[in-house]
Coordinates of C-alpha atoms and ligand atoms in Angstrom, one line a residue:
M1008 CA 5.1 -33.5 24.4
A1009 CA 5.5 -31.7 27.4
C1010 CA 8.9 -32.2 27.3
L1011 CA 9.3 -30.8 24.1
L1012 CA 7.3 -27.7 25.1
M1013 CA 9.3 -27.1 28.0
A1014 CA 12.5 -27.3 25.9
Y1015 CA 11.1 -24.8 23.6
A1016 CA 10.3 -22.6 26.5
Q1017 CA 13.9 -22.8 27.8
K1018 CA 15.3 -21.9 24.2
K1019 CA 12.9 -19.0 23.8
P1020 CA 14.8 -15.7 25.0
K1021 CA 13.1 -13.8 27.7
I1022 CA 11.5 -10.2 26.8
N1023 CA 10.9 -7.4 29.2
D1024 CA 7.4 -6.2 30.5
N1025 CA 7.2 -3.3 27.7
K1026 CA 7.8 -5.6 24.9
K1027 CA 5.0 -8.0 26.4
A1028 CA 2.8 -5.3 26.6
V1029 CA 3.3 -4.1 22.9
I1030 CA 2.6 -7.6 21.8
A1031 CA -0.6 -7.7 23.9
S1032 CA -1.5 -4.2 22.5
V1033 CA -1.3 -5.3 18.7
E1034 CA -3.2 -8.2 19.5
S1035 CA -6.0 -6.4 21.2
Q1036 CA -5.9 -3.9 18.3
A1037 CA -5.9 -6.6 15.7
Q1038 CA -9.6 -6.7 14.4
Q1039 CA -9.4 -2.9 14.2
L1040 CA -6.1 -2.9 12.3
T1041 CA -7.7 -5.7 9.7
A1042 CA -10.6 -3.7 9.2
L1043 CA -8.8 -0.5 8.8
S1044 CA -6.3 -2.0 6.1
D1045 CA -9.2 -3.6 4.4
Q1046 CA -11.1 -0.2 4.1
I1047 CA -8.0 1.6 2.8
W1048 CA -7.6 -1.6 0.4
A1049 CA -11.1 -1.0 -1.0
Y1050 CA -10.3 2.9 -1.3
E1051 CA -7.6 1.9 -3.8
E1052 CA -6.5 5.7 -4.0
I1053 CA -3.1 6.5 -5.9
A1054 CA -0.6 9.0 -5.3
F1055 CA -1.7 12.4 -3.9
Q1056 CA -5.2 11.5 -4.3
E1057 CA -5.4 9.2 -0.9
F1058 CA -8.0 11.4 0.8
Q1059 CA -10.0 8.8 2.3
S1060 CA -7.1 6.7 3.3
S1061 CA -5.1 9.5 4.9
K1062 CA -8.5 10.5 6.7
A1063 CA -9.1 6.9 8.0
L1064 CA -5.6 6.7 9.2
S1065 CA -5.3 10.2 10.9
D1066 CA -8.9 9.6 12.3
Y1067 CA -7.7 6.2 14.0
A1068 CA -4.6 8.3 15.4
E1069 CA -6.8 10.8 16.7
A1070 CA -9.2 8.6 18.3
Q1071 CA -6.2 6.9 20.1
G1072 CA -5.3 10.3 21.4
F1073 CA -2.4 11.4 19.1
R1074 CA -1.8 15.1 18.3
V1075 CA -2.7 14.9 14.5
S1076 CA -1.3 17.5 12.1
R1077 CA -3.0 17.2 8.5
G1078 CA -2.1 18.5 5.3
V1079 CA 1.7 19.1 6.0
A1080 CA 4.4 19.8 3.9
G1081 CA 1.8 21.3 1.4
I1082 CA 0.3 17.9 0.6
P1083 CA -3.4 17.4 1.7
T1084 CA -2.9 13.9 2.2
A1085 CA 0.2 13.9 4.2
F1086 CA 0.1 13.9 8.0
T1087 CA 1.9 13.5 11.3
A1088 CA 0.6 11.8 14.5
E1089 CA 2.7 12.5 17.6
Y1090 CA 2.3 11.3 21.3
G1091 CA 4.4 12.2 24.4
S1092 CA 7.1 14.9 24.8
G1093 CA 10.9 15.2 24.9
E1094 CA 13.6 13.0 23.8
P1095 CA 14.0 10.6 22.4
V1096 CA 11.9 11.1 19.4
I1097 CA 11.4 7.9 17.5
G1098 CA 9.6 8.1 14.1
I1099 CA 7.6 5.5 12.3
L1100 CA 6.7 5.6 8.6
G1101 CA 3.3 4.7 7.0
E1102 CA 2.5 4.6 3.3
F1103 CA -1.0 4.3 1.7
D1104 CA -1.1 4.8 -1.9
A1105 CA -2.3 2.3 -4.6
L1106 CA -1.0 1.6 -8.1
P1107 CA -3.2 2.4 -11.2
G1108 CA -5.0 -0.3 -13.5
I1109 CA -4.4 -3.6 -11.2
S1110 CA -7.8 -3.6 -9.3
Q1111 CA -8.5 -7.0 -8.1
K1112 CA -10.8 -9.0 -5.8
A1113 CA -9.3 -11.1 -2.8
V1114 CA -9.3 -14.2 -4.8
P1115 CA -6.3 -16.3 -6.2
T1116 CA -7.4 -15.8 -9.9
K1117 CA -7.2 -12.6 -11.9
E1118 CA -10.5 -10.7 -11.3
P1119 CA -10.7 -7.1 -11.2
R1120 CA -12.9 -5.8 -8.5
N1121 CA -13.2 -2.5 -10.5
V1122 CA -12.1 -2.9 -14.1
G1123 CA -9.4 -0.4 -14.8
A1124 CA -9.3 1.0 -11.3
P1125 CA -6.1 1.2 -9.1
G1126 CA -5.2 -1.5 -6.6
H1127 CA -2.9 -2.1 -3.7
G1128 CA -0.3 -4.0 -5.5
C1129 CA 2.5 -3.0 -3.3
G1130 CA 0.4 -3.7 0.0
H1131 CA 0.4 -0.1 1.2
N1132 CA -3.0 -0.7 2.8
L1133 CA -1.0 -2.9 5.2
F1134 CA 2.1 -0.8 5.6
G1135 CA 0.5 2.2 6.9
V1136 CA -1.8 0.4 9.2
A1137 CA 0.6 -1.9 10.6
S1138 CA 3.2 1.2 11.5
L1139 CA 0.3 3.2 13.1
G1140 CA -0.6 0.1 15.2
A1141 CA 2.7 -0.1 16.3
A1142 CA 2.9 3.6 17.2
T1143 CA -0.1 3.0 19.0
A1144 CA 1.4 0.2 21.2
I1145 CA 4.2 2.6 22.1
K1146 CA 1.9 5.5 23.0
E1147 CA 0.2 3.4 25.5
L1148 CA 3.5 2.8 27.3
I1149 CA 4.2 6.5 27.2
E1150 CA 0.9 7.2 28.7
K1151 CA 1.5 4.7 31.6
G1152 CA 4.7 6.1 32.1
A1153 CA 6.8 3.0 31.2
L1154 CA 8.7 4.9 28.5
Q1155 CA 9.7 8.4 28.1
G1156 CA 10.0 10.6 24.9
T1157 CA 8.2 11.1 21.6
V1158 CA 6.5 8.6 19.1
R1159 CA 5.8 10.2 16.0
F1160 CA 4.0 8.5 13.2
Y1161 CA 4.1 9.9 9.6
G1162 CA 1.6 9.4 7.1
T1163 CA 3.6 9.6 3.8
P1164 CA 1.5 9.7 0.6
A1165 CA 2.3 9.2 -3.1
E1166 CA 5.5 6.5 -2.6
E1167 CA 4.5 4.9 -5.9
K1168 CA 4.9 8.1 -7.9
F1169 CA 6.1 11.9 -6.9
F1170 CA 7.8 10.4 -3.6
G1171 CA 5.9 12.6 -1.1
K1172 CA 8.5 12.0 1.4
L1173 CA 10.8 14.3 -0.1
W1174 CA 8.7 17.4 0.4
M1175 CA 8.1 16.3 4.2
I1176 CA 11.9 16.3 4.7
R1177 CA 12.4 19.6 2.7
E1178 CA 9.8 21.1 5.2
G1179 CA 12.0 20.0 8.0
L1180 CA 9.7 17.4 9.6
F1181 CA 12.3 15.0 10.3
D1182 CA 14.7 17.5 11.8
D1183 CA 14.3 16.7 15.4
V1184 CA 14.1 12.9 15.0
D1185 CA 16.6 10.6 16.6
I1186 CA 15.8 7.5 14.8
C1187 CA 13.2 6.2 12.3
M1188 CA 11.5 2.9 11.5
D1189 CA 9.6 1.4 8.5
W1190 CA 8.7 -1.7 7.0
H1191 CA 7.4 -3.1 3.7
P1192 CA 5.1 -5.9 2.8
S1193 CA 7.1 -8.6 0.9
A1194 CA 7.4 -12.3 0.1
E1195 CA 10.0 -12.7 2.8
T1196 CA 10.5 -12.0 6.7
K1197 CA 13.8 -10.3 7.3
A1198 CA 15.6 -7.1 8.6
S1199 CA 16.3 -5.3 5.3
V1200 CA 19.7 -4.3 4.7
Q1201 CA 20.1 -3.8 1.2
T1202 CA 20.3 -0.3 -0.1
G1203 CA 17.7 -0.8 -3.1
L1204 CA 18.3 1.8 -6.2
A1205 CA 18.6 5.6 -6.4
L1206 CA 16.2 7.0 -9.4
V1207 CA 15.3 10.0 -11.1
D1208 CA 12.1 10.9 -13.0
F1209 CA 11.8 13.1 -15.6
I1210 CA 9.6 14.4 -18.4
V1211 CA 10.4 14.8 -22.0
E1212 CA 8.2 16.7 -24.2
F1213 CA 8.3 17.4 -28.0
E1214 CA 6.4 20.1 -29.7
G1215 CA 6.0 20.5 -33.4
Q1216 CA 3.6 21.5 -36.1
A1217 CA 0.3 19.7 -36.8
A1218 CA -0.6 19.0 -40.5
H1219 CA -2.7 16.6 -42.5
A1220 CA -0.8 13.6 -42.7
S1221 CA -1.7 13.1 -46.5
S1222 CA -2.4 16.2 -48.1
D1223 CA 0.2 18.6 -46.6
P1224 CA 2.8 16.7 -44.5
W1225 CA 5.5 19.1 -45.7
N1226 CA 3.7 21.5 -43.5
G1227 CA 4.1 19.4 -40.6
R1228 CA 6.9 18.8 -37.9
S1229 CA 6.2 15.7 -36.0
A1230 CA 6.5 15.6 -32.5
S1231 CA 6.1 11.8 -32.4
D1232 CA 9.0 11.2 -34.9
A1233 CA 11.1 13.0 -32.1
L1234 CA 9.7 10.7 -29.6
E1235 CA 10.6 7.7 -31.8
L1236 CA 14.0 8.9 -32.4
Y1237 CA 14.5 9.4 -28.7
A1238 CA 13.3 6.0 -27.6
S1239 CA 15.7 4.6 -30.1
G1240 CA 18.5 6.6 -28.7
I1241 CA 17.8 5.5 -25.2
N1242 CA 17.7 1.8 -26.5
Y1243 CA 21.0 2.2 -28.6
Y1244 CA 22.6 3.9 -25.2
R1245 CA 21.6 0.7 -23.0
E1246 CA 24.6 -1.1 -24.7
H1247 CA 27.0 1.4 -23.2
I1248 CA 25.9 1.6 -19.7
R1249 CA 26.8 -0.3 -16.5
P1250 CA 24.8 -3.6 -15.6
T1251 CA 23.9 -1.9 -12.3
V1252 CA 21.6 0.8 -14.3
R1253 CA 18.0 0.6 -15.2
I1254 CA 16.6 2.8 -17.7
H1255 CA 12.5 2.7 -18.2
Y1256 CA 10.4 5.1 -20.1
H1257 CA 6.6 5.4 -20.5
I1258 CA 5.0 6.8 -23.7
Q1259 CA 2.2 9.3 -22.1
D1260 CA 1.3 11.0 -25.4
G1261 CA 2.3 10.0 -28.8
G1262 CA -0.4 11.9 -30.8
Q1263 CA -4.1 11.1 -31.2
V1264 CA -5.0 10.1 -34.6
V1265 CA -3.6 8.8 -37.5
N1266 CA -4.5 11.4 -40.0
V1267 CA -2.9 14.4 -38.1
V1268 CA 1.0 14.8 -38.1
P1269 CA 1.1 15.1 -34.3
D1270 CA 2.3 18.5 -32.7
Y1271 CA 2.8 17.1 -29.3
A1272 CA 4.6 14.0 -27.8
R1273 CA 5.4 13.1 -24.0
L1274 CA 7.5 10.5 -22.1
W1275 CA 7.7 10.0 -18.6
V1276 CA 11.5 8.7 -18.3
R1277 CA 13.2 7.1 -15.2
V1278 CA 16.9 6.3 -14.6
R1279 CA 17.9 4.0 -11.7
D1280 CA 21.4 2.8 -10.5
T1281 CA 22.6 1.2 -7.3
K1282 CA 24.4 4.5 -6.6
R1283 CA 23.4 8.0 -6.8
E1284 CA 26.6 9.0 -8.4
G1285 CA 26.1 6.4 -11.3
M1286 CA 22.6 7.4 -11.8
E1287 CA 23.4 11.0 -12.0
K1288 CA 25.8 10.4 -14.9
V1289 CA 23.1 8.4 -16.9
W1290 CA 20.3 10.9 -16.0
K1291 CA 22.2 13.9 -17.5
Q1292 CA 23.1 12.0 -20.6
V1293 CA 19.7 10.7 -21.3
E1294 CA 18.4 14.2 -20.8
R1295 CA 20.8 15.7 -23.3
M1296 CA 19.6 13.1 -25.9
A1297 CA 16.2 14.9 -25.9
E1298 CA 17.9 17.8 -27.8
G1299 CA 19.3 15.5 -30.4
A1300 CA 16.0 13.8 -31.2
A1301 CA 14.3 17.4 -31.2
I1302 CA 17.1 18.6 -33.9
L1303 CA 16.6 15.3 -35.8
A1304 CA 12.6 15.8 -36.1
N1305 CA 13.1 19.8 -36.4
V1306 CA 10.7 20.1 -33.2
D1307 CA 10.9 21.9 -29.9
Y1308 CA 11.6 20.1 -26.6
K1309 CA 11.4 20.6 -22.9
V1310 CA 12.6 18.4 -20.2
S1311 CA 11.3 19.0 -16.5
L1312 CA 12.4 17.1 -13.4
V1313 CA 9.5 15.5 -11.5
S1314 CA 11.5 13.9 -8.5
G1315 CA 14.0 11.4 -7.6
V1316 CA 15.3 9.2 -4.6
H1317 CA 18.4 8.3 -3.0
E1318 CA 19.3 4.7 -2.3
V1319 CA 18.9 3.5 1.4
L1320 CA 21.6 4.3 3.9
V1321 CA 21.5 0.8 5.6
N1322 CA 22.1 0.7 9.3
R1323 CA 23.4 -2.6 10.5
T1324 CA 23.3 -1.9 14.2
G1325 CA 19.5 -0.9 14.2
A1326 CA 18.9 -4.1 11.7
S1327 CA 20.6 -6.2 14.4
A1328 CA 18.1 -5.0 17.0
L1329 CA 15.2 -5.8 15.0
Q1330 CA 16.6 -9.1 13.9
A1331 CA 16.6 -10.3 17.4
N1332 CA 13.0 -9.5 17.8
L1333 CA 12.1 -11.3 14.7
E1334 CA 13.8 -14.3 16.2
Y1335 CA 11.8 -14.1 19.2
L1336 CA 8.7 -13.8 17.3
G1337 CA 9.5 -16.6 15.1
P1338 CA 7.9 -17.3 11.6
I1339 CA 4.2 -16.5 10.5
T1340 CA 2.2 -19.8 10.6
Y1341 CA -0.5 -20.4 8.0
T1342 CA -3.7 -22.3 7.8
E1343 CA -4.5 -25.0 5.2
Q1344 CA -6.8 -22.6 3.5
E1345 CA -4.0 -20.0 3.4
Q1346 CA -1.6 -22.5 1.8
S1347 CA -3.8 -23.4 -0.7
F1348 CA -4.7 -19.7 -1.6
A1349 CA -1.0 -19.3 -1.8
K1350 CA -0.5 -22.1 -4.1
K1351 CA -3.3 -20.9 -6.5
I1352 CA -1.7 -17.7 -6.6
Q1353 CA 1.7 -19.2 -7.6
Q1354 CA -0.2 -21.4 -10.2
S1355 CA -2.0 -18.5 -11.7
T1356 CA 1.3 -16.4 -12.0
G1357 CA 3.3 -19.4 -13.4
S1358 CA 5.5 -19.8 -10.4
E1359 CA 6.4 -22.9 -8.3
R1360 CA 3.7 -24.1 -6.1
V1361 CA 5.6 -24.3 -3.0
G1362 CA 3.1 -22.5 -0.9
I1363 CA 4.0 -19.7 1.7
E1364 CA 6.5 -19.4 4.4
S1365 CA 8.2 -16.8 6.4
A1366 CA 11.4 -18.3 8.2
I1367 CA 13.5 -16.1 9.8
N1368 CA 17.0 -16.2 8.2
P1369 CA 20.2 -14.8 9.7
L1370 CA 20.6 -11.3 9.0
E1371 CA 22.1 -11.0 5.2
E1372 CA 25.2 -9.3 4.2
T1373 CA 24.6 -5.8 2.6
L1374 CA 25.4 -6.2 -1.3
E1375 CA 27.8 -3.6 -3.0
N1376 CA 25.3 -3.9 -6.3
P1377 CA 21.9 -5.2 -5.1
I1378 CA 18.8 -5.9 -7.4
G1379 CA 15.6 -4.5 -6.5
G1380 CA 13.3 -1.5 -6.4
S1381 CA 13.6 2.1 -4.9
T1382 CA 11.8 3.9 -2.2
D1383 CA 11.8 7.4 -0.9
V1384 CA 12.5 5.8 2.6
G1385 CA 16.0 6.1 1.1
D1386 CA 15.9 9.9 1.3
V1387 CA 14.6 9.5 4.9
S1388 CA 17.4 7.1 5.6
Y1389 CA 20.0 9.9 4.6
V1390 CA 18.3 12.4 7.2
V1391 CA 17.5 9.8 10.1
P1392 CA 19.1 6.5 10.9
T1393 CA 16.6 4.3 9.7
I1394 CA 15.7 0.6 10.7
R1395 CA 13.8 -1.4 7.8
L1396 CA 11.7 -4.5 8.0
S1397 CA 10.1 -6.8 5.4
A1398 CA 7.4 -9.0 6.6
T1399 CA 5.7 -11.7 4.5
T1400 CA 2.4 -10.7 3.1
A1401 CA 2.5 -12.6 -0.1
P1402 CA 3.8 -16.0 -1.1
K1403 CA 7.4 -16.4 -2.8
G1404 CA 7.4 -15.9 -6.5
T1405 CA 4.5 -13.5 -6.6
P1406 CA 4.8 -10.8 -9.3
W1407 CA 5.1 -7.5 -7.1
H1408 CA 3.0 -4.7 -8.5
S1409 CA 0.5 -6.9 -9.7
W1410 CA -3.1 -8.2 -9.2
A1411 CA -1.8 -11.0 -7.3
V1412 CA -0.2 -8.8 -4.5
V1413 CA -3.5 -7.0 -4.3
A1414 CA -5.3 -10.2 -3.9
C1415 CA -3.1 -11.2 -0.9
S1416 CA -3.3 -7.6 0.4
G1417 CA -7.0 -8.1 1.0
M1418 CA -7.2 -11.4 2.9
S1419 CA -5.9 -13.0 5.9
I1420 CA -2.1 -13.5 4.6
G1421 CA -1.9 -9.8 4.3
H1422 CA -3.4 -9.3 7.5
K1423 CA -1.1 -11.9 9.4
G1424 CA 1.9 -10.1 7.9
M1425 CA 0.5 -6.7 8.9
H1426 CA -0.1 -8.0 12.5
Y1427 CA 3.2 -9.5 12.7
A1428 CA 4.9 -6.3 11.3
A1429 CA 3.3 -4.3 14.0
K1430 CA 4.6 -6.6 16.8
A1431 CA 8.1 -6.5 15.5
L1432 CA 8.3 -2.7 14.9
S1433 CA 6.9 -2.0 18.2
M1434 CA 9.2 -4.2 20.1
T1435 CA 12.1 -2.8 18.2
M1436 CA 10.7 0.5 19.3
V1437 CA 11.0 -0.5 22.9
D1438 CA 14.5 -1.1 22.3
L1439 CA 15.0 2.3 20.8
F1440 CA 13.2 4.2 23.9
E1441 CA 14.9 2.1 26.5
N1442 CA 18.5 1.6 25.0
A1443 CA 20.2 5.0 24.6
K1444 CA 23.4 3.0 23.7
L1445 CA 21.6 1.6 20.8
R1446 CA 20.6 4.9 19.5
E1447 CA 24.2 6.4 19.9
N1448 CA 25.5 3.2 18.1
M1449 CA 23.1 3.5 15.4
K1450 CA 23.9 7.2 15.1
A1451 CA 27.7 6.6 14.8
E1452 CA 27.1 4.1 12.0
F1453 CA 25.0 6.5 10.4
K1454 CA 27.7 9.2 10.4
E1455 CA 30.3 6.8 9.2
R1456 CA 28.2 5.6 6.2
K1457 CA 27.0 9.1 5.4
G1458 CA 30.5 10.7 5.3
D1459 CA 30.4 14.1 4.6
Y1460 CA 27.9 14.0 2.1
A1461 CA 25.3 16.9 2.6
Y1462 CA 21.8 15.5 1.9
K1463 CA 19.6 17.3 -0.9
G1464 CA 16.3 15.9 -2.1
I1465 CA 16.1 15.6 -6.1
I1466 CA 12.9 17.9 -6.3
P1467 CA 12.4 21.2 -8.3
E1468 CA 11.9 24.3 -6.4
G1469 CA 8.3 25.2 -5.5
P1470 CA 5.3 23.1 -4.2
P1471 CA 4.7 19.5 -4.6
P1472 CA 3.1 18.5 -7.8
I1473 CA -0.3 17.9 -6.5
E1474 CA -1.9 19.3 -9.7
A1475 CA -0.2 16.9 -11.8
A1476 CA -1.5 13.9 -10.0
N1477 CA -5.1 15.0 -11.2
Ligands
ZN2075 ZN1 5.7 -0.3 -1.9

């Protein structure tokens, strides 16, 4: 046994004192971080309404000695927390919004905590807290004089809807940042090197004339007829789009009662593609089709842009630095109770009962056309070279944005992933502060991948749509 331990100790690469210090800092913050994430988990607040969650995070930052600016970029729940001065400026992102309708207790079978209420089905209660824990570990080193520069935590609301980061970028809050980091809860642990999908959200409204559905329907012009024709048009169009494109719509209003010809109908439409250029072509066509549906149903129509996000500009140089730290930390280990919880989750959601593991695989290839979701971190990655981490907070096969992720995000499997993320992020930030060459190389890769594209966020003029969130 002693020999085995020695062999392991020899194999393990050495880390410097600053990295040892950030690991120790995360360990000493562990209980507070867990309590903070459970608090935000229980607040279960959705986009632009994360008042308690934002306050809990910014209060924690303030108590640690960060300079906190609340309500930035015209968003009451957006904030920044900064420590230190001068260069480099290293940013770290933290999200904290929940998703509507998936409230769940921290148990492995479907059981809502508050029926119909939101839930943390994307693990953002862990996301914001781990990033702030990592920023705090770095702050302690700056305070001691062991690192020079500025660490800035971004409290970024409304990632699940509206995409809060876009207004923070437009406000210029990322203009002086050298490198940014973020992470996301996941069913695996890895440096993220996939681009995800660009997307756009817009609202289509139809307005007609109400009438009695039976006694004088000839006086009516039906907005819901237009809605059905429009949706049919979209579904016919699916045959003629590239396989990388996704189109979704959500019917928000299709009329109220059966005996009135509806005079109003409304859909939320979303178009995605792996590349922004591909998305834009389909976006314009799907917008145009609203006019066709309006003509057919003899109603008026209106299309309003909500917002959209860029695909992620990957930075493999940064990802490699993160990868080395993941390999040092090794996989997360789980107790028997956690394994049994994971298997019950898998059983209740119809996936294979294989349990949970967080093996560290070699750095993946960056795929030309990945599958997956979208994030407003994509926009940050077009403004600042960004390193992205995925850390295991739920077992493989767990349906994302579901009650099952809410369950895992409120118990020890989620907490472990969060502590792990805080360590990996802060270790990589140590690299970023100490290693000017790494920052330079990341910037060179960023420049090369971005080319001459001039970033412009997909948002309408004017203030963020805080009112629309209510
Ligand atoms: Zn998310």
